[in-house]
mmCIF file with all atom_site columns, C-alpha atoms and ligand atoms in Angstrom:
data_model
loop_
_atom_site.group_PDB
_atom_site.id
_atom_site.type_symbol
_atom_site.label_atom_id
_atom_site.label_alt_id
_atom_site.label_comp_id
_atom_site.label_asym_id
_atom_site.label_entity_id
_atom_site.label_seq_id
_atom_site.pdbx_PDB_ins_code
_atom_site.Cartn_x
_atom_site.Cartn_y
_atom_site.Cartn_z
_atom_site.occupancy
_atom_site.B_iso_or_equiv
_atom_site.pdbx_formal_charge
_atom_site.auth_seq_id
_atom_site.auth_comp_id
_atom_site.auth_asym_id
_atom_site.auth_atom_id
_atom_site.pdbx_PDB_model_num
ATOM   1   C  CA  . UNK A 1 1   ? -46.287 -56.350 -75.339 1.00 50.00 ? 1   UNK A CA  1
ATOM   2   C  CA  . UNK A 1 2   ? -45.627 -53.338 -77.350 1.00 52.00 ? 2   UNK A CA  1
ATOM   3   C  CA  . UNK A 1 3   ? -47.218 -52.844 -80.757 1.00 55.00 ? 3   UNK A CA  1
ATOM   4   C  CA  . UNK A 1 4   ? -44.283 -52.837 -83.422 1.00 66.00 ? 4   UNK A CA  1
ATOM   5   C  CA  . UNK A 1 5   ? -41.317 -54.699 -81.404 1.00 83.00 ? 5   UNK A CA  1
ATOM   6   C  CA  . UNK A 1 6   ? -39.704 -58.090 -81.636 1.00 91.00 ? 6   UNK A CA  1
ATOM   7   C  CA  . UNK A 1 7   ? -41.262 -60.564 -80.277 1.00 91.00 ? 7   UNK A CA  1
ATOM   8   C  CA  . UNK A 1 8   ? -39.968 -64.000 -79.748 1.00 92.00 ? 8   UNK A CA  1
ATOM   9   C  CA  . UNK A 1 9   ? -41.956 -66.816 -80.675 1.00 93.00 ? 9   UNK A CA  1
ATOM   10  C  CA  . UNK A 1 10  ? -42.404 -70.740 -80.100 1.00 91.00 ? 10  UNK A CA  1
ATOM   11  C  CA  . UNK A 1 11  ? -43.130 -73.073 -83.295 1.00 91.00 ? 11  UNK A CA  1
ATOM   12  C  CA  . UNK A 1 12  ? -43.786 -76.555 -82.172 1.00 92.00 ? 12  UNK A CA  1
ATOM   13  C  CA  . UNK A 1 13  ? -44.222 -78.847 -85.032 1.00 90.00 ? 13  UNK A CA  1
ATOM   14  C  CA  . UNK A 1 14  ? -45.601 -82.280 -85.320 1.00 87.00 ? 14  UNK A CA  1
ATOM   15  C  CA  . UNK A 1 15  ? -45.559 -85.577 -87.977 1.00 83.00 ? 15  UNK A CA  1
ATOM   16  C  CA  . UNK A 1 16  ? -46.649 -88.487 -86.788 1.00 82.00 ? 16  UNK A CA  1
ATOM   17  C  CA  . UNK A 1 17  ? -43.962 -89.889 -84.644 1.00 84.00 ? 17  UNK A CA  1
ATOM   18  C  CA  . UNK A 1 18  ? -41.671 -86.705 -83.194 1.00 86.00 ? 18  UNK A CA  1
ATOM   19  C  CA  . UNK A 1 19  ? -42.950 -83.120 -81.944 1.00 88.00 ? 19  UNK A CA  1
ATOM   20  C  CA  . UNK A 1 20  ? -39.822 -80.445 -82.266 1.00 88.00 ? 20  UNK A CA  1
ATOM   21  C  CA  . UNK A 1 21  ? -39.505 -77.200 -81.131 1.00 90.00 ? 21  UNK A CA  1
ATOM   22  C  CA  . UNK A 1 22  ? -37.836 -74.311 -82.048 1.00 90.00 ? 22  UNK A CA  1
ATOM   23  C  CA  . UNK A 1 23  ? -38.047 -70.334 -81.349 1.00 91.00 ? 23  UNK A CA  1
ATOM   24  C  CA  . UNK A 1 24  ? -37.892 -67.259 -83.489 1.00 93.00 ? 24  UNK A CA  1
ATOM   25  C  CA  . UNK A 1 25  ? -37.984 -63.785 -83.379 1.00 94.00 ? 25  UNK A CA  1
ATOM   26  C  CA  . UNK A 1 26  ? -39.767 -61.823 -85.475 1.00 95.00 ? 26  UNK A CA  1
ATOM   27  C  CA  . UNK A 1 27  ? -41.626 -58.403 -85.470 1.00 94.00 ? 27  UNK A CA  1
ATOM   28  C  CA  . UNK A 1 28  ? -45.403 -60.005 -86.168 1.00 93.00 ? 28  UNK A CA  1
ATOM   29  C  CA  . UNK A 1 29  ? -46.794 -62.604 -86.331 1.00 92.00 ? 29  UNK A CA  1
ATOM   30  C  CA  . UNK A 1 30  ? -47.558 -63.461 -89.946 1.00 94.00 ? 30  UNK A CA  1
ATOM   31  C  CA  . UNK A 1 31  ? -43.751 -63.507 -90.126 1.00 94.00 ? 31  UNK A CA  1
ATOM   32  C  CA  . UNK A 1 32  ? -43.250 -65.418 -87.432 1.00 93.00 ? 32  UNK A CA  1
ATOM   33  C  CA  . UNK A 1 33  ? -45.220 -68.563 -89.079 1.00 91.00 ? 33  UNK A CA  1
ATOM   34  C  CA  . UNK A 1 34  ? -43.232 -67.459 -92.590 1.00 91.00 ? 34  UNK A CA  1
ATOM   35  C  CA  . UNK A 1 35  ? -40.150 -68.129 -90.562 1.00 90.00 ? 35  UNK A CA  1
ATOM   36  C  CA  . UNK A 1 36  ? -41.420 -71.074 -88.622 1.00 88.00 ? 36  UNK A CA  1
ATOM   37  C  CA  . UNK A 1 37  ? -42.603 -72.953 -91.601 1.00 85.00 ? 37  UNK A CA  1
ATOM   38  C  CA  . UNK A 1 38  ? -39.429 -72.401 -93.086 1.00 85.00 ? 38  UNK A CA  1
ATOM   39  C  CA  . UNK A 1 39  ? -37.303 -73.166 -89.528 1.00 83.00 ? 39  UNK A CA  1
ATOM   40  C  CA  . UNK A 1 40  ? -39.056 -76.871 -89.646 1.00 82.00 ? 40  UNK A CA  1
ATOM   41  C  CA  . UNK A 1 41  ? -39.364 -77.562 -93.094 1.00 79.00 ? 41  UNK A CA  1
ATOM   42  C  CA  . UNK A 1 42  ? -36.611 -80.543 -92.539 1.00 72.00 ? 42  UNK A CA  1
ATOM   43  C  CA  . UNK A 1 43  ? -36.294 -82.992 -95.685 1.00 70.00 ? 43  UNK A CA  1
ATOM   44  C  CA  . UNK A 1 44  ? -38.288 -85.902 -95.305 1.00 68.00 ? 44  UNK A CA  1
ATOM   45  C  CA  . UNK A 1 45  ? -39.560 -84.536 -92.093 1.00 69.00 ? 45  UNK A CA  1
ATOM   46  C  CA  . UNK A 1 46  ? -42.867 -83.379 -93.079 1.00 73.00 ? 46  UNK A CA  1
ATOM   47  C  CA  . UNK A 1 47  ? -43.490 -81.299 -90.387 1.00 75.00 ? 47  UNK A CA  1
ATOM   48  C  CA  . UNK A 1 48  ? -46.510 -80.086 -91.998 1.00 72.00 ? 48  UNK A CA  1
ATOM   49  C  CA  . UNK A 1 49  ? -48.536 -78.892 -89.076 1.00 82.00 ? 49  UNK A CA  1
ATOM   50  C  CA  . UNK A 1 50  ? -47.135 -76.582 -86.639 1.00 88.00 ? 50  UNK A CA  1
ATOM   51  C  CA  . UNK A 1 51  ? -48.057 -73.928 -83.772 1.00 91.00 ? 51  UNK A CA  1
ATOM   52  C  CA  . UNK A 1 52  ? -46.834 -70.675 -83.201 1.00 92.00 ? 52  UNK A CA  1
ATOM   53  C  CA  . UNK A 1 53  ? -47.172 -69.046 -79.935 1.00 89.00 ? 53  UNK A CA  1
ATOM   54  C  CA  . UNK A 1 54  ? -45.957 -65.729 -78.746 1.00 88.00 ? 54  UNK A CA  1
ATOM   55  C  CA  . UNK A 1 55  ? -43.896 -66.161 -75.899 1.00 86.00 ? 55  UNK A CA  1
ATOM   56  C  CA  . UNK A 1 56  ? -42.715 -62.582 -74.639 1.00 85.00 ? 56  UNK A CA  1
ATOM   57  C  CA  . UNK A 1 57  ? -41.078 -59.352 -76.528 1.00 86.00 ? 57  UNK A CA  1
ATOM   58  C  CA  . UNK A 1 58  ? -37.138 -60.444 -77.772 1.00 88.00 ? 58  UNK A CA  1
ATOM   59  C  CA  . UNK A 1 59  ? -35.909 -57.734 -74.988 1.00 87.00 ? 59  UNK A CA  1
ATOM   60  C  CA  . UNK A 1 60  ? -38.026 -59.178 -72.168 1.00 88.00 ? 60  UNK A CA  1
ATOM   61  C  CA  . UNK A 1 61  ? -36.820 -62.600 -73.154 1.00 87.00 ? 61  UNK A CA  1
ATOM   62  C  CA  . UNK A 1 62  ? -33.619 -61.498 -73.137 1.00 87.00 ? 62  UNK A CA  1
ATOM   63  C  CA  . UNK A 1 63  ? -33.662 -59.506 -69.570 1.00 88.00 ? 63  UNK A CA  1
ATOM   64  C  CA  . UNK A 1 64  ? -34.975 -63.224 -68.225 1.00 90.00 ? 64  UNK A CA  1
ATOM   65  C  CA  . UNK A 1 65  ? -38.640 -61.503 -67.721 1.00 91.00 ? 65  UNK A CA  1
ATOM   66  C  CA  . UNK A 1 66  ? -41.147 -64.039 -66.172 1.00 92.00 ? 66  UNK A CA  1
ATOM   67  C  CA  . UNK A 1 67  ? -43.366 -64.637 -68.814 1.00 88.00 ? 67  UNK A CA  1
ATOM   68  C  CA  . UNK A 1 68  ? -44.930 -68.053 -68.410 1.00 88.00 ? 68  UNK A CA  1
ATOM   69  C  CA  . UNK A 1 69  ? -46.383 -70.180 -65.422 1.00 92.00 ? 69  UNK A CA  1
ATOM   70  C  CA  . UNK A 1 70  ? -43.930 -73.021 -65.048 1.00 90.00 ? 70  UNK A CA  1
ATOM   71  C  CA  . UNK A 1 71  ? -46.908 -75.636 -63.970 1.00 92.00 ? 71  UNK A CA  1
ATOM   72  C  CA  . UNK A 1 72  ? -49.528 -74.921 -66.688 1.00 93.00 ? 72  UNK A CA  1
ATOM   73  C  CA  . UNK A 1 73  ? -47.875 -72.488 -69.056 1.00 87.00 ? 73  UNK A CA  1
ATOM   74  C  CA  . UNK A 1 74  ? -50.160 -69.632 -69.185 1.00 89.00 ? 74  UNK A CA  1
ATOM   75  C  CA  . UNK A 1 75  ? -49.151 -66.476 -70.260 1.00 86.00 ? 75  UNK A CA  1
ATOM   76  C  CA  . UNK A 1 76  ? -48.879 -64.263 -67.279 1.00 89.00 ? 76  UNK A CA  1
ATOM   77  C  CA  . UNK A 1 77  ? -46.238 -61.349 -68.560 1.00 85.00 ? 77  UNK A CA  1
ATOM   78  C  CA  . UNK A 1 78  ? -48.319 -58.841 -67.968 1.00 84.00 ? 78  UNK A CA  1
ATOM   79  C  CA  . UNK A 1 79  ? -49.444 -60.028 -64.401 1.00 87.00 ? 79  UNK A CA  1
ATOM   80  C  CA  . UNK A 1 80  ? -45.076 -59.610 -63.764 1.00 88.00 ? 80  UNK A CA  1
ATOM   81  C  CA  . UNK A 1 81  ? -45.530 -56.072 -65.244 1.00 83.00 ? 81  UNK A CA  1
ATOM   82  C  CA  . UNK A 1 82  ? -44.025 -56.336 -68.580 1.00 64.00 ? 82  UNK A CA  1
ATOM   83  C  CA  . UNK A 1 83  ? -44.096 -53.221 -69.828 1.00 62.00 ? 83  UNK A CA  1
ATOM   84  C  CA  . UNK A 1 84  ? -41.021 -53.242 -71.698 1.00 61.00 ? 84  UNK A CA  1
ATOM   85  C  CA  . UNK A 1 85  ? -39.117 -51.518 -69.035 1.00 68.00 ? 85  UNK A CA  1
ATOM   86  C  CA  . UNK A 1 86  ? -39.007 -53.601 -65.509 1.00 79.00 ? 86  UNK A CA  1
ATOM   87  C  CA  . UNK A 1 87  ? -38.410 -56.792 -65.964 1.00 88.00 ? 87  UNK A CA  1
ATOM   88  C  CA  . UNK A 1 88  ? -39.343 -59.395 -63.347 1.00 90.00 ? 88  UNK A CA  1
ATOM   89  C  CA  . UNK A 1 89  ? -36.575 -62.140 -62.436 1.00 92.00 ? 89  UNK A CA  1
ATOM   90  C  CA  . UNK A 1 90  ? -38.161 -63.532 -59.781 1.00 94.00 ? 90  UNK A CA  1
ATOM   91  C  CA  . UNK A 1 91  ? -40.933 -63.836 -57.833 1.00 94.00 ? 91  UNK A CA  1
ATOM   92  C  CA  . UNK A 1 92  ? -43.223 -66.199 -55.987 1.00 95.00 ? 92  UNK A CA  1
ATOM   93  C  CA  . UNK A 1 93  ? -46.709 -65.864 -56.583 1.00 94.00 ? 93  UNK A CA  1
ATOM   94  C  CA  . UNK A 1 94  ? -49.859 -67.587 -56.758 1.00 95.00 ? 94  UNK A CA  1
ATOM   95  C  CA  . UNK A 1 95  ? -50.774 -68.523 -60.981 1.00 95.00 ? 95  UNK A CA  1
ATOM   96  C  CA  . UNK A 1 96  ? -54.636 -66.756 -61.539 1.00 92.00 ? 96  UNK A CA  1
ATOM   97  C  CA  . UNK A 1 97  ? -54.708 -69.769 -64.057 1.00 94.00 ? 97  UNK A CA  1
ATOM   98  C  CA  . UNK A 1 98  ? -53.924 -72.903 -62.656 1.00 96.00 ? 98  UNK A CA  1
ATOM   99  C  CA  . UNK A 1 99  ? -54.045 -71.463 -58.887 1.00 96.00 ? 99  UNK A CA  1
ATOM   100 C  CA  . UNK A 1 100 ? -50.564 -72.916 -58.016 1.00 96.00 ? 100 UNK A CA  1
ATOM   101 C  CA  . UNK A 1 101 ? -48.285 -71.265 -55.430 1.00 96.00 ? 101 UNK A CA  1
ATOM   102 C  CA  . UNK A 1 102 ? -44.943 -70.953 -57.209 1.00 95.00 ? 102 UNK A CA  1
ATOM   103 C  CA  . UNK A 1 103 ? -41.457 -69.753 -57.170 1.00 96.00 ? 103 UNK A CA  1
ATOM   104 C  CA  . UNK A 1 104 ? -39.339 -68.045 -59.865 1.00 95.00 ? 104 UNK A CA  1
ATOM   105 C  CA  . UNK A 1 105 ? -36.202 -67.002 -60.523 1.00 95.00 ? 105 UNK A CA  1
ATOM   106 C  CA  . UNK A 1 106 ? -34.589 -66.459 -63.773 1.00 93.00 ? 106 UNK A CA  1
ATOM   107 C  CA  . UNK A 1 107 ? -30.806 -66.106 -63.836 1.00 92.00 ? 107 UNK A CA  1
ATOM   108 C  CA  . UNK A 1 108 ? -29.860 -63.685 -66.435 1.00 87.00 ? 108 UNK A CA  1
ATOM   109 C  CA  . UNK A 1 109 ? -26.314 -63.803 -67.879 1.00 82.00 ? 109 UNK A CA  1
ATOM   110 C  CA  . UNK A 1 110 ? -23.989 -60.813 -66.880 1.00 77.00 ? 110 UNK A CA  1
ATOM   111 C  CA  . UNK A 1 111 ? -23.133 -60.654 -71.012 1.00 70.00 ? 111 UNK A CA  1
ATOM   112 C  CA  . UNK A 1 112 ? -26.623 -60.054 -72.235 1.00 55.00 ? 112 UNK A CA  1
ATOM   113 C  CA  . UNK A 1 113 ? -26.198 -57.251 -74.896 1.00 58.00 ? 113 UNK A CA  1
ATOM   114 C  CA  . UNK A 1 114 ? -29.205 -56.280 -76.193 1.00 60.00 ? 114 UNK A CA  1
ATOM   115 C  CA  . UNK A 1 115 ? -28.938 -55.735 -80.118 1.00 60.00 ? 115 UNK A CA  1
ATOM   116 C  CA  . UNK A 1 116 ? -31.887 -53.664 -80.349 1.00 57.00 ? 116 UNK A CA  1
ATOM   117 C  CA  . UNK A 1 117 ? -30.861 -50.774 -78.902 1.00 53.00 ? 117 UNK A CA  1
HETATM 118 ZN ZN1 . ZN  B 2 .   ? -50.451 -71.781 -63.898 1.00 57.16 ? 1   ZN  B ZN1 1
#
């Protein structure tokens, strides 16, 4: 991920009886949790914990990058190359995490207009 760019992040948030999840974008992380606390602060929900995980830059998201291992969820972006310029649809590979032979492929919408640039 480049230093400085959107990145899209994951804010799972618990109480005792329901775990939701939502995503935002934001360009760190400190205002990623700002926006994630405020993104689950439901009334009477009292989502008072919650986790915030980068998931991939906004533009890699949005150009259906491989950015996760679908069996154990690591964080393999950079392993698909993303260096903000070749983005990796699919592939089969074998996870260096989990050590699972998998298969990807990320369909990409033909309207995908990126608002950053
Ligand atoms: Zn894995």
């Amino acid at each position: 991920m480049v230093r400085g760019q959107t990145i899209r992040y994951r804010i799972v948030a618990q109480n005792d009886d329901v775990t939701i999840t939502t995503e935002v974008a934001a360009s760190s992380m400190e205002k990623a949790v700002d926006l994630g606390g405020k993104s689950v602060s439901i009334e009477k929900g009292n989502y008072s914990h919650f986790v915030t995980l980068p998931i991939a830059s906004e533009s890699a998201y949005k150009n259906g990058h491989i950015s996760f291992c679908p069996r154990c969820g690591s964080n393999i972006a950079e392993e698909m190359g993303d260096d903000g310029d070749d983005y990796m649809n699919e592939s089969s590979f074998t996870c260096t995490e989990c050590d699972a032979e998998v298969y990807v492929s990320i369909e990409v919408p033909e309207e995908s207009p990126d608002e950053e640039e």
